[in-house]
CSV table of C-alpha atoms in Angstrom, one decimal:
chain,number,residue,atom,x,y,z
Z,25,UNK,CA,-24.4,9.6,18.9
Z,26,UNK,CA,-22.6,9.1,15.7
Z,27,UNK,CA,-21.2,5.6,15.1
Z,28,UNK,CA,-17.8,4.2,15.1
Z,29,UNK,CA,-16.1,2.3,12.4
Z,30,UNK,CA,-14.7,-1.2,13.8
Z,31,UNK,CA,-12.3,-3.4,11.9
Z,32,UNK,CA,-12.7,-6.9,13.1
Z,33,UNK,CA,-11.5,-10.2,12.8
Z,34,UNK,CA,-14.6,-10.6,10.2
Z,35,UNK,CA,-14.6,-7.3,8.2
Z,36,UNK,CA,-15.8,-4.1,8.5
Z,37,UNK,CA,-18.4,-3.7,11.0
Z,38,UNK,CA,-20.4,-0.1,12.7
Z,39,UNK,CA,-21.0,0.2,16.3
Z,40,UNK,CA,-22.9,2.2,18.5
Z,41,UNK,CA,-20.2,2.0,21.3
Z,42,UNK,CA,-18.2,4.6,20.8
Z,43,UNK,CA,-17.1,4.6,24.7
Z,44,UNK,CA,-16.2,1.8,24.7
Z,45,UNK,CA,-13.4,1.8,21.8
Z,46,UNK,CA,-12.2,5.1,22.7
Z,47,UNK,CA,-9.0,3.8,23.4
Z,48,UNK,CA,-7.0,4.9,26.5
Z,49,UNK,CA,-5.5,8.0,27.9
Z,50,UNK,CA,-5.5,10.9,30.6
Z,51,UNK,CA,-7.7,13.3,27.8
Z,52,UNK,CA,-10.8,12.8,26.2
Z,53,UNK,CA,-11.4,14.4,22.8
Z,54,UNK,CA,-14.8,15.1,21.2
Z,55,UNK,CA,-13.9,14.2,17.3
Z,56,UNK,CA,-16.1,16.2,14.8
Z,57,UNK,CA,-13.7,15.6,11.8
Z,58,UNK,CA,-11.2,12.9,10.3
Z,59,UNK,CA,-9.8,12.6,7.3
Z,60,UNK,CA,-9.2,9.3,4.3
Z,61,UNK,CA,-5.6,8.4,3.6
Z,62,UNK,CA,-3.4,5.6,2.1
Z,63,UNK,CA,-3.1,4.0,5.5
Z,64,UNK,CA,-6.7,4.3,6.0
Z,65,UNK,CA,-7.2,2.6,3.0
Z,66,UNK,CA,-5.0,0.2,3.8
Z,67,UNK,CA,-6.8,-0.2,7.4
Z,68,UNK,CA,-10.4,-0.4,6.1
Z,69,UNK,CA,-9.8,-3.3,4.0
Z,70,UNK,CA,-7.8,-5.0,6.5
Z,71,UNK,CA,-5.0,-5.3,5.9
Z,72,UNK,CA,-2.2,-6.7,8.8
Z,73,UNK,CA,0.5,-4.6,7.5
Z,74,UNK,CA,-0.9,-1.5,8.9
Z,75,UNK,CA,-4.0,-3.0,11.5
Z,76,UNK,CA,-1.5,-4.4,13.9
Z,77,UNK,CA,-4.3,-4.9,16.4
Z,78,UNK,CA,-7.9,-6.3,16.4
Z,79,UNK,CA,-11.2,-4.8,16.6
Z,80,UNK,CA,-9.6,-1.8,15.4
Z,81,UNK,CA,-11.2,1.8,15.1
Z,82,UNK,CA,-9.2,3.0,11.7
Z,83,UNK,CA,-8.4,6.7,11.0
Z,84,UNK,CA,-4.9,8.1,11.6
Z,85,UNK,CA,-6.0,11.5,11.6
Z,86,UNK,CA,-8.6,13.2,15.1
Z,87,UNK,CA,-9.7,16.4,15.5
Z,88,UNK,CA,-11.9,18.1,17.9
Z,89,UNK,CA,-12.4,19.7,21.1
Z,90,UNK,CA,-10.7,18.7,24.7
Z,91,UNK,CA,-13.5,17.8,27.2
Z,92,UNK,CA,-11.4,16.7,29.4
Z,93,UNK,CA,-7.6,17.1,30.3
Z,94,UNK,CA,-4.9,17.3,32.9
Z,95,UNK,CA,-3.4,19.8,30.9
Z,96,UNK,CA,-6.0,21.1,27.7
Z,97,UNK,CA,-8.1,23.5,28.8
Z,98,UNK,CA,-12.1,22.0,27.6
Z,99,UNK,CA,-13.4,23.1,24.2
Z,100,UNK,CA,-9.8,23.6,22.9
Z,101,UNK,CA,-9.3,22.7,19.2
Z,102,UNK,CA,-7.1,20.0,18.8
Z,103,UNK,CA,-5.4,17.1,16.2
Z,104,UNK,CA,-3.9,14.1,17.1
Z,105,UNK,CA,-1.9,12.8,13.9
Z,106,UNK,CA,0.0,9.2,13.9
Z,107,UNK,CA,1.3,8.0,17.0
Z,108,UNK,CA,0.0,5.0,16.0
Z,109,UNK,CA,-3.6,5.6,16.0
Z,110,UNK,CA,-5.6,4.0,13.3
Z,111,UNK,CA,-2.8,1.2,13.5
Z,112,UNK,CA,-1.9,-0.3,16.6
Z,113,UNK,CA,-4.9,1.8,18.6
Z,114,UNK,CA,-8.5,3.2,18.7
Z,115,UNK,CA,-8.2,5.9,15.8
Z,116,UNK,CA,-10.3,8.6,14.6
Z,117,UNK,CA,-13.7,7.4,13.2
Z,118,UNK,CA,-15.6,7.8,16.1
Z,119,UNK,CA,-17.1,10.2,17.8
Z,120,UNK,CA,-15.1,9.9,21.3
Z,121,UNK,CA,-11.3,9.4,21.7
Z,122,UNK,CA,-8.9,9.2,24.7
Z,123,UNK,CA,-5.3,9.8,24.4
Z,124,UNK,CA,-2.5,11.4,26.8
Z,125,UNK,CA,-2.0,15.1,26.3
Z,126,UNK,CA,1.5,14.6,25.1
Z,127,UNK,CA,0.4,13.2,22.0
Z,128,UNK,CA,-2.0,15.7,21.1
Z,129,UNK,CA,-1.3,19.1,19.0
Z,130,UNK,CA,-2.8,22.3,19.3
Z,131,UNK,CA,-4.7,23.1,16.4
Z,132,UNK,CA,-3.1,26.9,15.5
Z,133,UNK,CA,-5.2,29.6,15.8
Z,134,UNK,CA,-5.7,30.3,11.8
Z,135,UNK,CA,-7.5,26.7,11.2
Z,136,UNK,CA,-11.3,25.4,12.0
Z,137,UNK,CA,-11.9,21.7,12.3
Z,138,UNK,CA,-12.7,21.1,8.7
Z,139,UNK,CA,-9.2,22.7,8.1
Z,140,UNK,CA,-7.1,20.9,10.4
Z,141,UNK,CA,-8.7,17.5,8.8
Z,142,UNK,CA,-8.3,18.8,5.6
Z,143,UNK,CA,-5.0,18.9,6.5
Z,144,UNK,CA,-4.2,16.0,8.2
Z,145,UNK,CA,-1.7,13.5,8.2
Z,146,UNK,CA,-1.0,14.2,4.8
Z,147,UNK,CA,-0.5,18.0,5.2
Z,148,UNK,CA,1.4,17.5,8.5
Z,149,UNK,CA,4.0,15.0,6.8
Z,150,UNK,CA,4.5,17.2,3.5
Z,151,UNK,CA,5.2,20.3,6.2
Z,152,UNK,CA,7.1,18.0,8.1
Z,153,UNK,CA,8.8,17.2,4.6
Z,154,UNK,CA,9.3,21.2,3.6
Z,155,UNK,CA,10.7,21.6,7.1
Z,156,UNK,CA,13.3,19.0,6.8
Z,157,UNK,CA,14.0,20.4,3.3
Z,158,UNK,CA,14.5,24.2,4.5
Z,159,UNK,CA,16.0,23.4,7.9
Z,160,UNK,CA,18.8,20.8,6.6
Z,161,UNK,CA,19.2,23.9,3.6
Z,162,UNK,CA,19.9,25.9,6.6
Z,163,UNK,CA,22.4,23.7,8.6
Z,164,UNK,CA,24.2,22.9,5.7
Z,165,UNK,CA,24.5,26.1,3.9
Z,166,UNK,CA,22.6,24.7,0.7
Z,167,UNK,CA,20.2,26.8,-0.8
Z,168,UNK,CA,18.4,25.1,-3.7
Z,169,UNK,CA,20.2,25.1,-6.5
Z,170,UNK,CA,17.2,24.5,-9.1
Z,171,UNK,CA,13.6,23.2,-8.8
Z,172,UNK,CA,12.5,20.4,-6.0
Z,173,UNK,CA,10.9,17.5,-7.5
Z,174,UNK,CA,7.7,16.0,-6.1
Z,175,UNK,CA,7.1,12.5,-6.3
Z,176,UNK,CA,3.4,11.1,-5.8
Z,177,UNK,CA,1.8,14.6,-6.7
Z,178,UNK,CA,-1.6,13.7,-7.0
Z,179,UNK,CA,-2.0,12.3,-3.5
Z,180,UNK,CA,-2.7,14.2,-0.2
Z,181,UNK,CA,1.2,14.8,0.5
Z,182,UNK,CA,2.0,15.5,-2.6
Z,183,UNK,CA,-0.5,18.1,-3.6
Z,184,UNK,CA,0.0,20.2,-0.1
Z,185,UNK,CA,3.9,19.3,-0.3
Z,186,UNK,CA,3.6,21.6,-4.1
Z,187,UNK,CA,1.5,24.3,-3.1
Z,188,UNK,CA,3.7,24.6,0.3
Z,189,UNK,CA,7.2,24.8,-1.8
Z,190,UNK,CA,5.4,27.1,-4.5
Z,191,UNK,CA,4.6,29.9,-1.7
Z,192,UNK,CA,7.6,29.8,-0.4
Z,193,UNK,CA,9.4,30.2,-3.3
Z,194,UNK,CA,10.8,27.6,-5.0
Z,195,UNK,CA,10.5,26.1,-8.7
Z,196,UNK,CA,8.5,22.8,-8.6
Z,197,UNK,CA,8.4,19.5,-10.8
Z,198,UNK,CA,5.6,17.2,-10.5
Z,199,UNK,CA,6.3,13.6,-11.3
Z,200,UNK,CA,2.9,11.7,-12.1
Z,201,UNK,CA,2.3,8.4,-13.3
Z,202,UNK,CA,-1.3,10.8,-15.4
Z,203,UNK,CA,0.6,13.4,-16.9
Z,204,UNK,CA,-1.8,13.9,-19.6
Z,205,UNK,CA,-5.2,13.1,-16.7
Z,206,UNK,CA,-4.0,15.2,-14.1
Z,207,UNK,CA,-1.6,18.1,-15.4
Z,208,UNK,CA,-4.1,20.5,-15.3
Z,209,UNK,CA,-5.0,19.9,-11.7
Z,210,UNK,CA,-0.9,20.4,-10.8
Z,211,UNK,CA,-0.8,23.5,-12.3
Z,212,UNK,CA,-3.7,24.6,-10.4
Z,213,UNK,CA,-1.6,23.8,-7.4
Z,214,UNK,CA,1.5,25.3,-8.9
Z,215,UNK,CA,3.5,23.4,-10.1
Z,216,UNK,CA,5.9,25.1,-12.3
Z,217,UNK,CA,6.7,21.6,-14.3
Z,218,UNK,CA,4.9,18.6,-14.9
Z,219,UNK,CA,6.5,15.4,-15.9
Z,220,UNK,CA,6.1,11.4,-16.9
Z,221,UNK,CA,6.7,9.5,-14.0
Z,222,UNK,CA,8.3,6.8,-16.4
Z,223,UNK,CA,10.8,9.4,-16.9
Z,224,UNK,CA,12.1,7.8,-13.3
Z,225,UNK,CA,10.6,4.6,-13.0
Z,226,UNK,CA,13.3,2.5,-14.5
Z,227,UNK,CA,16.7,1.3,-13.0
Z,228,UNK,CA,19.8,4.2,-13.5
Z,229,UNK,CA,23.2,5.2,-13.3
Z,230,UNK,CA,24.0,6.1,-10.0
Z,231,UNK,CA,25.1,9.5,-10.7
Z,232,UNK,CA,22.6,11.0,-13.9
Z,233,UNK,CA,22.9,14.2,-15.4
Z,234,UNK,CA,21.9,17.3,-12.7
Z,235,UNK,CA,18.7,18.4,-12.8
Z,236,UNK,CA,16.9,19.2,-9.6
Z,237,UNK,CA,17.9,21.5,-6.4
Z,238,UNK,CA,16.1,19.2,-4.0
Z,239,UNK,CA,13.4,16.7,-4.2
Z,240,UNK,CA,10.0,16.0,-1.5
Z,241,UNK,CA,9.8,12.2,-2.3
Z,242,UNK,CA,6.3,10.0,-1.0
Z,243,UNK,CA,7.1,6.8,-3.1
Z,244,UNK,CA,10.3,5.0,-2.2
Z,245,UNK,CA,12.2,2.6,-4.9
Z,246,UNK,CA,13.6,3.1,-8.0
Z,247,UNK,CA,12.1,6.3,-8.5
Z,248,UNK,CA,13.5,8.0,-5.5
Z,249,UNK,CA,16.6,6.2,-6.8
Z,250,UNK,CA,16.7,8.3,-10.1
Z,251,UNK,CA,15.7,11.3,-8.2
Z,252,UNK,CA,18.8,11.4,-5.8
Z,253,UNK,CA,21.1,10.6,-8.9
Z,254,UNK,CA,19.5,13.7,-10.6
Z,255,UNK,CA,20.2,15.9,-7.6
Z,256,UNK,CA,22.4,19.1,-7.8
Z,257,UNK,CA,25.7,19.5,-5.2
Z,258,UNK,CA,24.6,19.9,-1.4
Z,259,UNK,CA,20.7,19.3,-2.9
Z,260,UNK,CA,19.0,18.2,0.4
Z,261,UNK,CA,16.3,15.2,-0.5
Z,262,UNK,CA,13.2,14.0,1.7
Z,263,UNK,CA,11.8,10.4,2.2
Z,264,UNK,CA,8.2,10.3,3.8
Z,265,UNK,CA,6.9,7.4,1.8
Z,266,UNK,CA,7.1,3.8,0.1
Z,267,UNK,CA,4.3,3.7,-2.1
Z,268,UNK,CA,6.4,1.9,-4.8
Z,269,UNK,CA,8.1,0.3,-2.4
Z,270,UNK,CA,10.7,0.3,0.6
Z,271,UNK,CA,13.6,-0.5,-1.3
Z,272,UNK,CA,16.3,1.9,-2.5
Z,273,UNK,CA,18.3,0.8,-5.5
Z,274,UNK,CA,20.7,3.5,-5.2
Z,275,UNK,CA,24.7,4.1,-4.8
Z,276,UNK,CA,26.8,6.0,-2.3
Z,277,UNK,CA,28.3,7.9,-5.1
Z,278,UNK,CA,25.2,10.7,-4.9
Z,279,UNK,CA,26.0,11.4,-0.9
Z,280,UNK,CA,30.1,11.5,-1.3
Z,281,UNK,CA,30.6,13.1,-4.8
Z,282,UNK,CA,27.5,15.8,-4.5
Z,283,UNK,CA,27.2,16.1,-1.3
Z,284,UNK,CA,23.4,15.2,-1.6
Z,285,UNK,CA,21.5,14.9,1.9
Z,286,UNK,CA,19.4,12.5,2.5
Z,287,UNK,CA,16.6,13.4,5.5
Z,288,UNK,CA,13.9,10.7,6.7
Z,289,UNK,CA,10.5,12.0,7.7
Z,290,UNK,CA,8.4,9.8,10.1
Z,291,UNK,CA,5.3,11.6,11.0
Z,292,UNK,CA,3.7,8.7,13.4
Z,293,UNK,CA,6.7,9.0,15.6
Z,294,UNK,CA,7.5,12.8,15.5
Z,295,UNK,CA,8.4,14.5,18.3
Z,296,UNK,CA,6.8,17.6,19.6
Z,297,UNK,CA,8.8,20.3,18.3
Z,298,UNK,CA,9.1,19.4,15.4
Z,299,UNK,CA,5.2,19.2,15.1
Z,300,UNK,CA,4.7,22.5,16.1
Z,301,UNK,CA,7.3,23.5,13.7
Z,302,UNK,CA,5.6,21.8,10.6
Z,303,UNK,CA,1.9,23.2,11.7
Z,304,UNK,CA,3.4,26.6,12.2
Z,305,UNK,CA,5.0,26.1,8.8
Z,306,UNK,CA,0.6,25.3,7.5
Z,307,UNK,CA,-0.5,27.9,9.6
Z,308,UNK,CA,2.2,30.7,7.9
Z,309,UNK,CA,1.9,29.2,4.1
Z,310,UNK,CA,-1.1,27.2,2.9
Z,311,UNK,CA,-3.4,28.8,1.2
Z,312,UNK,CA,-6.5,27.1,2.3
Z,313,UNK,CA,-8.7,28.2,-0.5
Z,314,UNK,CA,-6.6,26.4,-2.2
Z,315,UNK,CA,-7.2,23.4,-0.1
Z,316,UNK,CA,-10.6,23.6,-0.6
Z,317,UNK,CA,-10.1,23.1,-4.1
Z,318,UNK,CA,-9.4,19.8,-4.2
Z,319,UNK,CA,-11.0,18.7,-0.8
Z,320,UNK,CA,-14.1,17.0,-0.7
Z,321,UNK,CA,-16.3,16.0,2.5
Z,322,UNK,CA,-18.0,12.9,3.1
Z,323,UNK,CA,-19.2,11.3,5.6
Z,324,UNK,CA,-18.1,8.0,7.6
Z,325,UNK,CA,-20.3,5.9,5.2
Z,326,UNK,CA,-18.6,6.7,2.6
Z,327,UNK,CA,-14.9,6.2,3.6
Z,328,UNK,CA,-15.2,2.6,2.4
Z,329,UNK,CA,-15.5,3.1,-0.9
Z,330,UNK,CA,-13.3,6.4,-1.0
Z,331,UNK,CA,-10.1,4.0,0.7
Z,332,UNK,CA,-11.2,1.5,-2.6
Z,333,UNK,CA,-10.3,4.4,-5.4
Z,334,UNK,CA,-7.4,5.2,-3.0
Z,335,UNK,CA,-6.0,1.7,-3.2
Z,336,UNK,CA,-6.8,1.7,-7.0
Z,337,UNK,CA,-4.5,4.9,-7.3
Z,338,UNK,CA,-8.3,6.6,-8.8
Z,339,UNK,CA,-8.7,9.0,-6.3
Z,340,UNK,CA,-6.9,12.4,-6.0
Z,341,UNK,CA,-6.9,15.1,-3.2
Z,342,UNK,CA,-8.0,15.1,0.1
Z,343,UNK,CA,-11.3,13.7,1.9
Z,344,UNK,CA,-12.5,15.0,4.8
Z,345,UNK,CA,-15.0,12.4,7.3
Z,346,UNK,CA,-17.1,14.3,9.2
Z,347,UNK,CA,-17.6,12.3,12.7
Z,348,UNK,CA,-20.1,14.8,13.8
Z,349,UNK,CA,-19.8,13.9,18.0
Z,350,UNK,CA,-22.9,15.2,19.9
């Protein structure tokens, strides 16, 4: 049996008791595959503001098959994505998890395990984000009115947030903090336009000059600030993250005299349908050769040091943990 990761009082230990921090619920899940993001990070090197709970298993992201279930037939593929594993419960890096069926998410028919964790949390929230985008577009009769900005590019939401937008149609600008490092690497996803993040990163009017039709934001502050200033009439704007923090510096003036919309995205505390609708919104547009591209796998010994370069703002892409349950 593959070990468990265990945040402790004292650090980072491994365990061979993967039963016993399973966690609770009315299904038990076989895990094969996890994934590394920020929160991960955040979680393997302890820290309170995300472990809210002690020993801790870390990983917001599970997927495997149903071994048992009032309600999952056995050996079906299945995610489980936030609801506050990895934070205030047993999460994914181990080999056995238990969780109620309400909280657990068909895995769509296109997608393997790898896939699904490839996806993960970071995939679910930008399709969450793209969903939002489209679906507030829709209520308000908004179509975008120009390209949809990106904020945070390089990291897991970003990058799947760009290639999602670019398939299904729209112009995209990538904000990045390594223009000149990582432009290349947006392109290859797509990205019609890449630009300085310093561009944004300092205090603004609170109505700027137009530029964008819409914008997928993953950092919070200033910068989402200057984005929603830069935002066209009846653009629709999504918030999914506070990397630079969970401030906003920002006037009323955007919302009354554009019409700007601003939609939250939580993806711990989702509700169903509106999962479905952002994994049927993977399973109809990403282009998971694409995925592969910049998706490496690694295994639970490694997720250490991978959270380190994701905490140093070094690492780029996706990491998928292989848990490999017997």
């Amino acid at each position: 049996m593959t070990n468990t990761l265990l945040v402790t009082e004292s650090g980072l230990e491994t365990v061979e008791t993967p039963d016993e921090h399973a966690g609770a619920g009315d299904t038990l899940i076989a895990v094969s595959h996890s994934s590394m993001n920020y929160k991960d990070a955040m979680a393997l090197d302890g820290n309170r503001g995300v472990v809210r709970t002690l020993p801790l298993v870390p990983g917001i992201d599970a997927v495997g098959t149903v071994l048992e279930s009032p309600s999952l037939e056995e050996g079906t593929l299945v995610t489980v994505n936030g609801h506050g594993i990895g934070e205030r419960r047993h999460g994914g890096f181990t080999p056995r998890m238990r969780i109620d069926a309400s909280q657990v998410t068909r895995v769509p028919a296109r997608f393997d395990a790898w896939t699904a964790a490839a996806i993960g949390t970071a995939g679910y929230t930008a399709a969450l984000s793209v969903d939002a985008l489209e679906r507030t577009q829709k209520a308000m009769d908004t179509p975008a009115d120009g390209p949809i900005l990106v904020t945070g590019p390089t990291g897991g939401v970003g990058s799947i947030a760009l290639q999602l937008l670019s398939a299904r149609g729209y112009e995209t600008v990538a904000a990045t903090g390594r223009a000149d490092e990582m432009g290349d690497y947006l392109r290859d996803l797509d990205a019609s336009e890449v630009i300085d993040r310093a561009e944004l990163s300092e205090a603004g009017k609170p109505l700027q000059k137009t530029r964008f039709g819409g914008v997928v934001d993953t950092v919070g502050s200033t910068i989402l600030a200057n984005a929603i200033a830069q935002v066209r009439w009846g653009g629709v704007v999504t918030a999914c993250g506070m990397a630079a923090g969970n401030d906003l510096p920002a006037s009323v003036l955007p919302f009354i005299l554009r019409g700007v919309h601003l939609a939250g995205v939580n993806s711990v505390d989702a509700p169903a349908h509106l999962r479905d609708a952002a994994w049927e919104l993977l399973a109809e547009t990403l282009d998971v050769e694409k995925l592969r591209t910049f998706t490496q796998t690694v295994g639970m010994d490694d997720a250490p040091g991978i959270g380190k370069q994701l905490l140093a703002g070094t690492w780029h892409g996706r990491a998928v943990v292989e848990i490999d349950a017997d």
